[in-house]
Structure formats: C-alpha cells, structure tokens
Short mmCIF file of C-alpha atoms and ligand atoms in Angstrom, two decimals:
data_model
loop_
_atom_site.label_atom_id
_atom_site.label_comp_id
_atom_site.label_asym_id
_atom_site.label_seq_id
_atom_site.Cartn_x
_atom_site.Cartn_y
_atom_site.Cartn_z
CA UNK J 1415 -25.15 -6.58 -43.90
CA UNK J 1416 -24.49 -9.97 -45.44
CA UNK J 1417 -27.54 -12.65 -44.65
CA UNK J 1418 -26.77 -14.97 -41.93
CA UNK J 1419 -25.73 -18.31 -42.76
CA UNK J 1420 -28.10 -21.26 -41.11
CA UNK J 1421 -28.34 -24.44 -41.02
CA UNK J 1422 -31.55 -26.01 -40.51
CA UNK J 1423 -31.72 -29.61 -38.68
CA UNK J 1424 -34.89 -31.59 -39.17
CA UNK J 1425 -37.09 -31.22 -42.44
CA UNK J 1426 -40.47 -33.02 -41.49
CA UNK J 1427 -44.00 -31.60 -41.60
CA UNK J 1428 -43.14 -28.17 -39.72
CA UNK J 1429 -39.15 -28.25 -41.17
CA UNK J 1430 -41.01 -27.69 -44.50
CA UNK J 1431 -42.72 -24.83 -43.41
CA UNK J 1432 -39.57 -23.27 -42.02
CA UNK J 1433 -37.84 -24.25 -45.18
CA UNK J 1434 -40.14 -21.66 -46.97
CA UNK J 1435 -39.70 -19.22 -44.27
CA UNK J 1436 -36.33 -18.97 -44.66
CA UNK J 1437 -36.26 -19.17 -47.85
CA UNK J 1438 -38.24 -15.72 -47.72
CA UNK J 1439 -36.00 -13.87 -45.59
CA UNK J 1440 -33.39 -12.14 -47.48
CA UNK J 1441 -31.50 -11.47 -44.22
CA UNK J 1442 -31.17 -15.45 -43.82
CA UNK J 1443 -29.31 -17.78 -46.06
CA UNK J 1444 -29.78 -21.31 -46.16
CA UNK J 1445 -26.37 -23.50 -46.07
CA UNK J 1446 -27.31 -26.78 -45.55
CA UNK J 1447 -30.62 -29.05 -44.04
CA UNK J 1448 -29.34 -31.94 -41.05
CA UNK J 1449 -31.96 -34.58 -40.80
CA UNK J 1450 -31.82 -38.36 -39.13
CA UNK J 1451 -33.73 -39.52 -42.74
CA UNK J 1452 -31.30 -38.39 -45.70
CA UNK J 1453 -34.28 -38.63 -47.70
CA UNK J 1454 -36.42 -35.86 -45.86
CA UNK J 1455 -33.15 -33.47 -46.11
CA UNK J 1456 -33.35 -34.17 -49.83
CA UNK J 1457 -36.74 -33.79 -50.28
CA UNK J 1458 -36.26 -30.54 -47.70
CA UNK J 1459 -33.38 -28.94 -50.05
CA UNK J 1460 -36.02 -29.53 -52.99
CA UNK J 1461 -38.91 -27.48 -51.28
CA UNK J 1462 -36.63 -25.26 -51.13
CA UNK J 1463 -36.14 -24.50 -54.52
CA UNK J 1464 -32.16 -25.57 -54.46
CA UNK J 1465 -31.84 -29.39 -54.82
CA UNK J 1466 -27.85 -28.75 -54.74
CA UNK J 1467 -27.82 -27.57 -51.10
CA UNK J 1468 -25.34 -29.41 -49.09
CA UNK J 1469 -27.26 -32.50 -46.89
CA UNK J 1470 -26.54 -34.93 -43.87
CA UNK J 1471 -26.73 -36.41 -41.02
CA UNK J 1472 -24.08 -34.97 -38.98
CA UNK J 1473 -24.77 -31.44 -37.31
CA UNK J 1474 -21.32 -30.43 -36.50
CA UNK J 1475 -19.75 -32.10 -39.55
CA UNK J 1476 -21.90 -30.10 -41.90
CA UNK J 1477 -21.79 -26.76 -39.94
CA UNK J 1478 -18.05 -26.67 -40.23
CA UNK J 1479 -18.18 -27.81 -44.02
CA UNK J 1480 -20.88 -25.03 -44.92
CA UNK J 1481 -19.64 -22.32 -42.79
CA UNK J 1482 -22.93 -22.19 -40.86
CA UNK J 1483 -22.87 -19.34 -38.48
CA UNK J 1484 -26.39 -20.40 -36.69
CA UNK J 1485 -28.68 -23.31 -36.30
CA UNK J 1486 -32.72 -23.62 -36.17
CA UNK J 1487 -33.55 -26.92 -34.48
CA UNK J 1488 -36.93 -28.02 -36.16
CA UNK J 1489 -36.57 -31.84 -35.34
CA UNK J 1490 -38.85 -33.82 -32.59
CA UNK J 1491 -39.05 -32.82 -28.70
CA UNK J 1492 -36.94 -35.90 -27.55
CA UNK J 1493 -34.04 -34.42 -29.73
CA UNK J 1494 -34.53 -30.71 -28.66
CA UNK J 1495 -32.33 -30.89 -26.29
CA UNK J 1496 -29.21 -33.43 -27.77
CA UNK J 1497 -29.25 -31.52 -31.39
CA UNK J 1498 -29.69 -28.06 -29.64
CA UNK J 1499 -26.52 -28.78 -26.66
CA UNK J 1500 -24.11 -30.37 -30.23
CA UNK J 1501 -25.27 -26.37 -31.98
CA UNK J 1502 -24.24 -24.52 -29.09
CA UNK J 1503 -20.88 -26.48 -28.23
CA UNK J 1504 -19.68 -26.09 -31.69
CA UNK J 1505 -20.09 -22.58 -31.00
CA UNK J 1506 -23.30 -22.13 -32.86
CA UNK J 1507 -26.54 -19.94 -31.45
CA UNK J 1508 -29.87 -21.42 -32.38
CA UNK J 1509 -33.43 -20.84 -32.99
CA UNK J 1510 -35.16 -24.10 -31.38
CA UNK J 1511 -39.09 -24.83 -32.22
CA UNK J 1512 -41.12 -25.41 -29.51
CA UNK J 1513 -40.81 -26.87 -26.67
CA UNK J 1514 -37.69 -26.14 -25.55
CA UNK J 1515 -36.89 -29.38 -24.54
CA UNK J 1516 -39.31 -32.68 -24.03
CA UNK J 1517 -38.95 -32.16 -20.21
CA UNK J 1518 -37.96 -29.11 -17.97
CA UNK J 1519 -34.92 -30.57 -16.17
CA UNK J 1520 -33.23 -30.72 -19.87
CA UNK J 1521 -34.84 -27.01 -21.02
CA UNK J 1522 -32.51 -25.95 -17.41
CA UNK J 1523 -29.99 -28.11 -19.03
CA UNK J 1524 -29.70 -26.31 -22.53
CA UNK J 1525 -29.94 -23.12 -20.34
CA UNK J 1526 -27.24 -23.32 -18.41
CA UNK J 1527 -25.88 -24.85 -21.51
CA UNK J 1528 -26.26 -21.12 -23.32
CA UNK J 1529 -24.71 -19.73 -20.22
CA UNK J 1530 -21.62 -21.99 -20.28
CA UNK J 1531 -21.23 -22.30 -23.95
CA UNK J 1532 -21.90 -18.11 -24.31
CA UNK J 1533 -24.30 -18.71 -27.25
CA UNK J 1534 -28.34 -17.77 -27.61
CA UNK J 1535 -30.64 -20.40 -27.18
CA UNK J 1536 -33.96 -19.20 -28.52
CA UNK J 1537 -37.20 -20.91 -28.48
CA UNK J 1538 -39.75 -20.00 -31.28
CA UNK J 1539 -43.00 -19.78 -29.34
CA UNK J 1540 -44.72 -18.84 -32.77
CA UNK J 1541 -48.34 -17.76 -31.51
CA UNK J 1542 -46.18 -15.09 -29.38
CA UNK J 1543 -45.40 -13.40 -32.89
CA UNK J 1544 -49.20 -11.85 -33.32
CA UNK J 1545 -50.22 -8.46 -33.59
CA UNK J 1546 -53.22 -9.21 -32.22
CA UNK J 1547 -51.83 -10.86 -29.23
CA UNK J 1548 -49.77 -7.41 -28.28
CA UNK J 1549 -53.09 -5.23 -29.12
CA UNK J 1550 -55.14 -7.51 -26.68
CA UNK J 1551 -52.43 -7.21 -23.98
CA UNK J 1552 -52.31 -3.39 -24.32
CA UNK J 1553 -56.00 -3.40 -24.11
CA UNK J 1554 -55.17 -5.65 -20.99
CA UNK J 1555 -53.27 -2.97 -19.44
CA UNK J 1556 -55.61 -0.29 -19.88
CA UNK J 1557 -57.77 -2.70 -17.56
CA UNK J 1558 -56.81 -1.18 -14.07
CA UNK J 1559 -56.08 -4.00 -11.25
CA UNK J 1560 -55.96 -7.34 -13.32
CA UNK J 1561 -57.81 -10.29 -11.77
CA UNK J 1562 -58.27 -12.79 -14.26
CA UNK J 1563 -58.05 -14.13 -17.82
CA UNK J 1564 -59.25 -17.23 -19.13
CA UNK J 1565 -59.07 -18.95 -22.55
CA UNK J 1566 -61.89 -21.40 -24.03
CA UNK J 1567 -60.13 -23.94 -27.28
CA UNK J 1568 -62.60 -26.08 -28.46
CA UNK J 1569 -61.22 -27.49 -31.95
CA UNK J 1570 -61.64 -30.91 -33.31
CA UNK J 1571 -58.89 -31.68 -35.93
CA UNK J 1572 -57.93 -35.38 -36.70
CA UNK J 1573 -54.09 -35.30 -37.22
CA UNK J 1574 -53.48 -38.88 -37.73
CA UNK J 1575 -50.10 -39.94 -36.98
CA UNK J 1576 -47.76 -39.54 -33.54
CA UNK J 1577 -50.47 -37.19 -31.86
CA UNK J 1578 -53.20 -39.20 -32.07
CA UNK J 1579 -51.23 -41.93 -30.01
CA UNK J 1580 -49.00 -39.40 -27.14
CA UNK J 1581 -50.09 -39.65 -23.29
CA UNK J 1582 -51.38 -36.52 -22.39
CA UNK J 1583 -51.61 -35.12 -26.24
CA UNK J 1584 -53.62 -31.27 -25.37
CA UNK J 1585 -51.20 -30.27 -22.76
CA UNK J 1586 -48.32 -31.59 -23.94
CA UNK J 1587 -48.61 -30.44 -27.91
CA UNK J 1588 -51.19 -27.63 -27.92
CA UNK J 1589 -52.16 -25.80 -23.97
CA UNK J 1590 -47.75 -24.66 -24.01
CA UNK J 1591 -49.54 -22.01 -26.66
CA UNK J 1592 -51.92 -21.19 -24.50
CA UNK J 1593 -50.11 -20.83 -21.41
CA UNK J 1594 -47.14 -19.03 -23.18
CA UNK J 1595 -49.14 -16.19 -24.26
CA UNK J 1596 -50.98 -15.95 -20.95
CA UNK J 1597 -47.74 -15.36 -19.27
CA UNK J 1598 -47.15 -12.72 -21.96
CA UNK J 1599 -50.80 -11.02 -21.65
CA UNK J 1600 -49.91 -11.12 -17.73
CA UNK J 1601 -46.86 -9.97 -17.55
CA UNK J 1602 -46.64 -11.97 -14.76
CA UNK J 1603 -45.23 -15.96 -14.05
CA UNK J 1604 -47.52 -18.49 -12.65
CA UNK J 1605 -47.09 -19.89 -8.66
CA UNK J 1606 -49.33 -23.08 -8.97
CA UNK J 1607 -52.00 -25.07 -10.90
CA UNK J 1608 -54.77 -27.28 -10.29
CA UNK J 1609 -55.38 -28.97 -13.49
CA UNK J 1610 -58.34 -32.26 -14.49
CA UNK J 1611 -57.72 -34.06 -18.10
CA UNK J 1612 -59.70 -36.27 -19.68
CA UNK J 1613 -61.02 -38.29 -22.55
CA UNK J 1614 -64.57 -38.14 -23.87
CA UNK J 1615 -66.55 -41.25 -24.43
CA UNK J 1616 -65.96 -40.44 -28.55
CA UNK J 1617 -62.59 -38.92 -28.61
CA UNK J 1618 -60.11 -40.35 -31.36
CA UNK J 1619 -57.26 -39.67 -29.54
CA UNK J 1620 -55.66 -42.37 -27.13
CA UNK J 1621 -54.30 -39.66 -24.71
CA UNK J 1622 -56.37 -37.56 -23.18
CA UNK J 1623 -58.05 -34.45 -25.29
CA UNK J 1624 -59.47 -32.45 -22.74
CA UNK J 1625 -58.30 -30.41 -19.74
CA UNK J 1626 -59.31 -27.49 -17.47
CA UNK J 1627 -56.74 -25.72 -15.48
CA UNK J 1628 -56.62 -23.12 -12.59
CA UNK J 1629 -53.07 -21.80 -12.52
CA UNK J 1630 -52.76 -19.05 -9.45
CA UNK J 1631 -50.33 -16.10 -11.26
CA UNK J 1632 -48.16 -13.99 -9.26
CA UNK J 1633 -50.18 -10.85 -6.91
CA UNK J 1634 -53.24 -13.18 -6.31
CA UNK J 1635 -54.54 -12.91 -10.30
CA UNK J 1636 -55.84 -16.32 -11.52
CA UNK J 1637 -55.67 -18.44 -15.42
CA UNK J 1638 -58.25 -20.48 -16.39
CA UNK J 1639 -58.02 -22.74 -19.47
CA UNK J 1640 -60.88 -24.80 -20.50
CA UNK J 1641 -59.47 -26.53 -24.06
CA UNK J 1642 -60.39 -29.58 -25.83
CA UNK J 1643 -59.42 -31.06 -29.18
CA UNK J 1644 -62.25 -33.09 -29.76
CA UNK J 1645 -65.32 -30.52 -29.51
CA UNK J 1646 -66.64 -30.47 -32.86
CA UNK J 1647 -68.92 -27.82 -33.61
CA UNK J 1648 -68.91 -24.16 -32.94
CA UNK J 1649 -65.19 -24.41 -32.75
CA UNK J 1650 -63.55 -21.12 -31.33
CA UNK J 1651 -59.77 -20.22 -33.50
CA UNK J 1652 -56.54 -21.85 -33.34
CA UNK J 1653 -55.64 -19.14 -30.71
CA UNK J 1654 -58.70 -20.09 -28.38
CA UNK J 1655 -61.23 -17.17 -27.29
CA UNK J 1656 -59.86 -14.91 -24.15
CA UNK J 1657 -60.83 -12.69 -21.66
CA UNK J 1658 -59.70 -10.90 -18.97
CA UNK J 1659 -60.72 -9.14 -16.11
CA UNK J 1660 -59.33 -5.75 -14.37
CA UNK J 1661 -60.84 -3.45 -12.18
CA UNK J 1662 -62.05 -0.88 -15.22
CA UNK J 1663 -63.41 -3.50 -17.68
CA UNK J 1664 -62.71 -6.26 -19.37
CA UNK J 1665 -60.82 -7.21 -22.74
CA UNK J 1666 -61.94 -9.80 -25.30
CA UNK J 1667 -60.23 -11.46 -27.82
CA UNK J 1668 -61.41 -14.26 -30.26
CA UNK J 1669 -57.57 -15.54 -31.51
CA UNK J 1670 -58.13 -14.50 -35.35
CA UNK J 1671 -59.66 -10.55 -35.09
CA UNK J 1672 -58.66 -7.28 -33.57
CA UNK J 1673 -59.04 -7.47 -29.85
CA UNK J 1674 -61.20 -4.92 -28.20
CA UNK J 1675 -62.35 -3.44 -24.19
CA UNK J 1676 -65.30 -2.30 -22.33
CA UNK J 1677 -64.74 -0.03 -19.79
CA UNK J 1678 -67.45 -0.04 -18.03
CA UNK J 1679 -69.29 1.14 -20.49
CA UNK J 1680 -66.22 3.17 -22.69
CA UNK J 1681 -64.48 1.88 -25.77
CA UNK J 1682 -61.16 1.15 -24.79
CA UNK J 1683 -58.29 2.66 -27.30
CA UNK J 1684 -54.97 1.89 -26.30
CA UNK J 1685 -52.16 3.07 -28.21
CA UNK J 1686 -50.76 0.71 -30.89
CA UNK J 1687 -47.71 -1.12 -30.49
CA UNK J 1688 -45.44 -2.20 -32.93
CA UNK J 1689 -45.44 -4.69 -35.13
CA UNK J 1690 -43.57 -7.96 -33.89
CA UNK J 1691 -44.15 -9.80 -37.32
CA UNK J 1692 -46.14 -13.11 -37.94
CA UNK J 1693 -45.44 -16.50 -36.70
CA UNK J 1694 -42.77 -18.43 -37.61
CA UNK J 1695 -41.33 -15.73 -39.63
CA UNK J 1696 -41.75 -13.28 -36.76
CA UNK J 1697 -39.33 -15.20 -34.74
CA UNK J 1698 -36.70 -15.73 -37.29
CA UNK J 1699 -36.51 -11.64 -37.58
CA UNK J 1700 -36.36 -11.35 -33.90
CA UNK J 1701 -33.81 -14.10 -33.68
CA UNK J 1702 -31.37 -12.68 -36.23
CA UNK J 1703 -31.43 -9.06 -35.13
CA UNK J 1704 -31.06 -10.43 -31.21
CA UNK J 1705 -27.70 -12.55 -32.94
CA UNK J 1706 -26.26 -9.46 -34.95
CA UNK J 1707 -26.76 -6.86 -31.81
CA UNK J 1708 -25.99 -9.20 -28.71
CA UNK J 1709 -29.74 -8.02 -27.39
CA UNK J 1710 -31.90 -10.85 -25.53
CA UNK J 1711 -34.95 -11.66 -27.54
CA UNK J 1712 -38.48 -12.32 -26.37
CA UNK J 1713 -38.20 -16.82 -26.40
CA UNK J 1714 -34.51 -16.85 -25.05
CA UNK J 1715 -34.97 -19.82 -22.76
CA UNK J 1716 -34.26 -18.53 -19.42
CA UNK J 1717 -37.50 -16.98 -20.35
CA UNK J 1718 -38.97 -19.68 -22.28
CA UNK J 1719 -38.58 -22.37 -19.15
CA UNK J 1720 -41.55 -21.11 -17.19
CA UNK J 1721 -44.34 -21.93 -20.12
CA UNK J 1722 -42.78 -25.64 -19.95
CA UNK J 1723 -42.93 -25.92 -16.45
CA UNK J 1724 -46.68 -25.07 -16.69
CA UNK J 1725 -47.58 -28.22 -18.77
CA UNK J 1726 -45.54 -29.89 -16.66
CA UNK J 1727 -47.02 -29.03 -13.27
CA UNK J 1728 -50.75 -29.17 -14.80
CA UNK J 1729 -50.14 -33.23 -15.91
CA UNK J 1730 -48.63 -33.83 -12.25
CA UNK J 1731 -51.53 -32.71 -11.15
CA UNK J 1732 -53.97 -34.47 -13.42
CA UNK J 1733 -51.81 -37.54 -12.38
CA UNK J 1734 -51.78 -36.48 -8.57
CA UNK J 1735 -55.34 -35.03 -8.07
CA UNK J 1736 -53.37 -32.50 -5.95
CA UNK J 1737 -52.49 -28.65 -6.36
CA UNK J 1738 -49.27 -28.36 -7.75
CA UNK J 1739 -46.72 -25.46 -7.06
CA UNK J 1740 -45.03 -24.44 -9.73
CA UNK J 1741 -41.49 -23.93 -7.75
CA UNK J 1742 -41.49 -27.53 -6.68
CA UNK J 1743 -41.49 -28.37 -10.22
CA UNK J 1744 -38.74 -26.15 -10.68
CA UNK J 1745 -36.92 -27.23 -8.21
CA UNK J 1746 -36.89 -31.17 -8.66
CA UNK J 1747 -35.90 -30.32 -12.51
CA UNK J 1748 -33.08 -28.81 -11.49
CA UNK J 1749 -32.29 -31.64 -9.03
CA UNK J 1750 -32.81 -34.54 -11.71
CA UNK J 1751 -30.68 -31.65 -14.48
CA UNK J 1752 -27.69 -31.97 -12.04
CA UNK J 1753 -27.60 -35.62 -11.97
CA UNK J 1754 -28.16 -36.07 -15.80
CA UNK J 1755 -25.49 -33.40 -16.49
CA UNK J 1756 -22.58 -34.83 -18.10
CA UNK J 1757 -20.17 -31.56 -19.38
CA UNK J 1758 -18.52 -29.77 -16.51
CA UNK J 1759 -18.83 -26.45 -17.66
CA UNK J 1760 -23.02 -26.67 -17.78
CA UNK J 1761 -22.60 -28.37 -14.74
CA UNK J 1762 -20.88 -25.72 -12.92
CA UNK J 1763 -23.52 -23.01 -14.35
CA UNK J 1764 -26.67 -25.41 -13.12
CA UNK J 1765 -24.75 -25.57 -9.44
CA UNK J 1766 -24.14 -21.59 -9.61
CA UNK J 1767 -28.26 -20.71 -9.58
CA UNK J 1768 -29.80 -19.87 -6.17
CA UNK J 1769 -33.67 -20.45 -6.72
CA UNK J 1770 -34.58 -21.92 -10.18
CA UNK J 1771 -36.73 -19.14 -10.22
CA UNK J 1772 -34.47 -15.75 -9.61
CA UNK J 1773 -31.70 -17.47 -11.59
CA UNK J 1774 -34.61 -17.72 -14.93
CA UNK J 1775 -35.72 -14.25 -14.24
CA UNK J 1776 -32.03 -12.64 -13.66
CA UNK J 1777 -31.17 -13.74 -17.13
CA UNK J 1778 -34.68 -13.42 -18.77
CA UNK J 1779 -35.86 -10.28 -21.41
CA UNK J 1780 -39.37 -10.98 -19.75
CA UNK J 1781 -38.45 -10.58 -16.44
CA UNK J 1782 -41.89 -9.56 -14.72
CA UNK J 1783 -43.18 -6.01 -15.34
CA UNK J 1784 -44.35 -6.23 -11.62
N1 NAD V 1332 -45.23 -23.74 -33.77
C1 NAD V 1332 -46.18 -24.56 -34.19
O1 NAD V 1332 -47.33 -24.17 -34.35
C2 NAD V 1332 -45.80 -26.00 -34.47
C3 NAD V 1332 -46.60 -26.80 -35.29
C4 NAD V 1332 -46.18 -28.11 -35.56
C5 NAD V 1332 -45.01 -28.61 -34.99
N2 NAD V 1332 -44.28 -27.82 -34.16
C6 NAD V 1332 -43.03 -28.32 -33.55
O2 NAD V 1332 -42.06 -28.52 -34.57
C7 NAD V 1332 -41.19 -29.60 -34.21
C8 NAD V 1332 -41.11 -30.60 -35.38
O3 NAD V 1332 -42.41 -31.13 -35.59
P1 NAD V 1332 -42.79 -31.85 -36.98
O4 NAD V 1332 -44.28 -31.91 -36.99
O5 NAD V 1332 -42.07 -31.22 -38.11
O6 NAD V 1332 -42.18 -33.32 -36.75
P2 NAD V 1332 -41.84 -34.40 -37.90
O7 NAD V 1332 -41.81 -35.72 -37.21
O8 NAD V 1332 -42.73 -34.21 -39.09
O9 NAD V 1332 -40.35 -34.01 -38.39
C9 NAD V 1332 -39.22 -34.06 -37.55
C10 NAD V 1332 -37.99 -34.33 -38.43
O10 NAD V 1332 -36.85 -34.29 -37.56
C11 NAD V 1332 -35.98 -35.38 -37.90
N3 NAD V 1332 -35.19 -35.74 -36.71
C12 NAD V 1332 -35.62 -36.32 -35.57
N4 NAD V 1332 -34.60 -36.44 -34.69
C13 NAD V 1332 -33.51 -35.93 -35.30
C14 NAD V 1332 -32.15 -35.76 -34.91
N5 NAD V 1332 -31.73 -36.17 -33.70
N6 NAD V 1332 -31.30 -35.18 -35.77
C15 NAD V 1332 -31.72 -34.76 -36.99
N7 NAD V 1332 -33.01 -34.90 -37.42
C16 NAD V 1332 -33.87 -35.47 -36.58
C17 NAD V 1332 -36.92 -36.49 -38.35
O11 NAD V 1332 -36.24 -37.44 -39.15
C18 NAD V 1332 -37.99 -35.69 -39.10
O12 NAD V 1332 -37.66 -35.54 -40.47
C19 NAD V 1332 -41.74 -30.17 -32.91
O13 NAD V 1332 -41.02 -29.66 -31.82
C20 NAD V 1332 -43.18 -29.68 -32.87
O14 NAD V 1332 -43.67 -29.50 -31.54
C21 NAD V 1332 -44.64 -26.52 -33.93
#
C-alpha cells in the first residue's frame, strides 16, 4: 500500500518532534508543513531532512496543491479547533495533538464537525500509547470489584516560556494525561469531581502548580490525583505513580517500569496484551490503519471529549469551592457549542444528540466495558 500523504500544520517545539516521527514511518509521507510563522515551516521542512518540501500558511491552499490526503494538527490549543474544522471541511481526516480543543463546547463542535463533514477526527492522547499502561490495566482487571485508583505526580521542571505564565497551568497542560489514562485503566467515565489548586509559597509558576482531585467514576469507584509541578525532590516519573484497589488486591505502577499485583498475598500474572506502540508514534500507526480500514481508533473524539471535560469540571470547582458534576459540564458546552456554531450542517448534528453523554458514547470505540 502506498504511504499516506500528510500534511502537518504547526512546526514548534512538539511539531519538531512529530516532524521526526513521521519522518520514521514508512507508511506516512510528508507533503508539506502549514505554520502561522513561515520561518518555523522552513526550519520544520529542514529537521526534516528535505528543505525542498512545499511550505505555507494556508491549510487548504497547500492541501489541494500537494495532494494531501490527511492532516496532523500540531499547532497551539486556541487553534485546535479553527485549523482542525478548515482539515475536515476540505474533506481531510486528521490526527489533532492534545487537547482536542482549548475548551469542551468547541471539542463537541469539531465532533459533530466529524459527524457532518464524514471525516475522523483523532486526538493523540500520547501517554495512552504505553505498554505499560495496558499491562497495569490488565493487572487492574485481574483485581476483582474495583474501588479505587489514585495517581501521585510530583515533578519540578522549569519550562520557561507560555507555561510558566497560563491560569491554571497543572490541570490545564499536564492532569488531561492523567485523567485520560485513568478513564482508560477504568474502563469506566467519570460522574463528578471535587478538585483544590494551588500555588506554593516558592512556586515559579504564576498559575497555580498544584491540585488534588476526587473525581466519583461510574458504579460508585473513586480517582484521586494528588500532582504538583513544583515538588522538587524525590520526584515520581512523567507518568505519576498509581494504584488501584479491587476486591482481590491491588496493582502498582510507577509510570516508567513493568506494572505488577498483589493478590492478597499471590503474584498477579495476567496475560499480555498487545503491543499498542510508543507515544507519539503509537498514535500515528493507529491513526493510519483506523483511515485505510474505516475502523474507529482509540482518541477519536467522541471518545476523547470526556478527558477534557474532566479538567474542565476540576478548575470550576477549584474556582467554585463546590462539587462539580461532570454532566452539567457537558451539558452547558453543548449549550454555549450551539450558539457559537456557525455551519449548518455541524449545527444540525450538535441539535440531533439527546444527552451529551449517550450521544459521546454511541459514537465512541471506548464506549464503557460496564
Ligand atoms: N503529547 C505531549 O506530551 C505534548 C507535549 C508538548 C506539547 N503538546 C501539545 O502539542 C501542541 C503544540 O505545542 P508546542 O509546544 O509545539 O507549541 P509551540 O508554540 O512550540 O508551536 C506551535 C506552532 O503552531 C503554530 N501555529 C499556531 N497557530 C497556528 C495556526 N492557526 N495555523 C498554523 N500554525 C499555527 C505556531 O506558529 C507554532 O510554530 C499543543 O497542543 C500542546 O498541548 C503535547
């Protein structure tokens, strides 16, 4: 099979790294690099090793000049969800980085949007693509009756630039990991959250760095994520340390080695599963074989929605002081989506959903296992 032809729009710090990515994958091909700053194309065709690929500023223009047959959307969250809606009504499908959108009324936009427009919108949650990450959740399952999980991040990494200056900078830009791959561990979707955030005295971020959260999961089970990213010292991994709770045992994991179980006092061995690839590079596979055989892929955003909506309902309540249901959120999103909505067709599609809820699950590949 020939190597699907992409075009890749936005070649900053992380459009770099997908530049090599893609560059890797002899099932991908790139045609042509879309970025605001003509300069950072350039300097993106370059890292790529082919100084002659074709550059602009123009997504559509360039996709019909190249022939692109896909698009991966690496640029900012506030243009998620403009540069994403242009791909898919010039007919294109596209691989989106994380978040899906910068707010949850526009990730139902771009949803509908794939609905309307017929074409995959898929998000690349990148921490979902670890083989650890499926060994600890089949370790999870061999835990009986689930009850909880919980995740400790304590990392203290000074960024410099945008983050170091965003409102609410550990749920917005890191907890969506964290909260995306408990929803995967659970196999469940979250019903509410009570979450605090806050700054310590000698945190160099202006937004604040530290949060807890209790988020109440579907049949009663409970999250709890205790992260900061200004705890230096005995910092746990990228991933965050995790462990659950079922009624045979319990299953650790530390983010960066094989996960493992107690039960009660036994080894657990669950059977291997296979291998869903690393990272970035994880997703592109999944996203190309989901394009060439019409299947949905783990990240399409009907799926995706829910991890958003979780950093959005913990900062309302941080900013509230209240418990916040997760539906509400949902449901006002959809509300404020309806009003913003300005093509017809995606209009229509946001009108046609019932609950926010059934409508993400009936077109979701992670529709609840329960
Ligand atoms: N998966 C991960 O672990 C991970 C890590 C870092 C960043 N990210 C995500 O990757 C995305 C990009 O982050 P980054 O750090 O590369 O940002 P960046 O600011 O370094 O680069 C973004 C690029 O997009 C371009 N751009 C912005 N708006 C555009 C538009 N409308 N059209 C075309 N180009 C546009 C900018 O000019 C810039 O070159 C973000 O969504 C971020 O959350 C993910």
């Amino acid at each position: 099979m020939t190597a699907l032809r992409v075009l890749q729009v936005g070649a900053g710090g992380m459009g770099r790294a997908w530049l090599g990515t893609v560059a890797a994958d002899p099932d991908v091909e790139l045609v042509g690099i879309v970025d605001l700053d003509l300069d950072a194309a350039r300097a993106g065709a370059a890292h790529a090793g082919d100084p002659t690929i074709p550059v602009g500023t123009d997504l559509t223009e360039l996709a019909a000049e190249t022939g692109a047959e896909a698009v991966l959307d690496i640029t900012v969250p506030v243009a998620h969800h403009p540069v994403t809606l242009q791909a898919l009504h010039a007919g294109l499908p596209v691989l989106g980085e994380k978040p899906a959108a910068q707010t949850v009324a526009e990730a139902l936009s771009l949803a509908a949007a794939a609905e309307a427009t017929g074409k995959l919108f898929m998000v690349s949650q990148s921490r979902r693509y670890n083989d650890q990450l499926v060994a600890f959740r089949q370790h999870v399952r061999g835990l009986g009756a689930i009850g909880g999980l919980s995740t400790r991040f304590a990392k203290a990494p000074h960024f410099g630039g945008f983050r170091e200056q965003m409102d609410d900078v550990l749920l917005l830009d890191m907890a969506i990991h964290a909260f995306d791959s408990a929803r995967y561990v659970l196999e469940r979707d979250p019903v509410s959250v009570y979450c605090e955030s806050w700054n310590p005295s000698w945190s160099w971020y202006r937004g604040d760095a530290a949060a807890a959260a209790v988020f109440a999961f579907e049949d009663d089970v409970r999250y709890v994520y205790d992260g900061s990213w200004c705890a230096p010292g005995a910092e746990t991994s990228w991933n965050g340390d995790w462990r659950a709770s079922g009624a045979d045992g319990t299953a650790l994991w530390d983010g960066d080695h094989d996960p493992s179980s107690d039960l009660d006092g036994t080894t657990g061995a669950p059977s291997p599963a296979a291998s869903v690839g690393h990272e970035i590079a994880g997703a592109l596979t999944s996203f190309v074989r989901a394009v060439r055989s019409g299947e949905t892929p783990d990240g399409e955003v009907h799926g995706n929605v829910m991890s958003l909506a979780m950093v959005e309902a913990a900062i309302a309540s941080t900013r509230t002081g209240q418990r916040i249901v997760i539906d509400e959120v949902l449901e006002r999103a959809h509300a404020e989506a309806l009003t913003a909505e300005r093509h017809d067709a995606v209009r229509d599609r946001l009108a046609a959903w019932g609950s926010v809820r059934s409508a993400l699950a009936a077109q979701s590949a992670e529709a609840p296992a329960v």
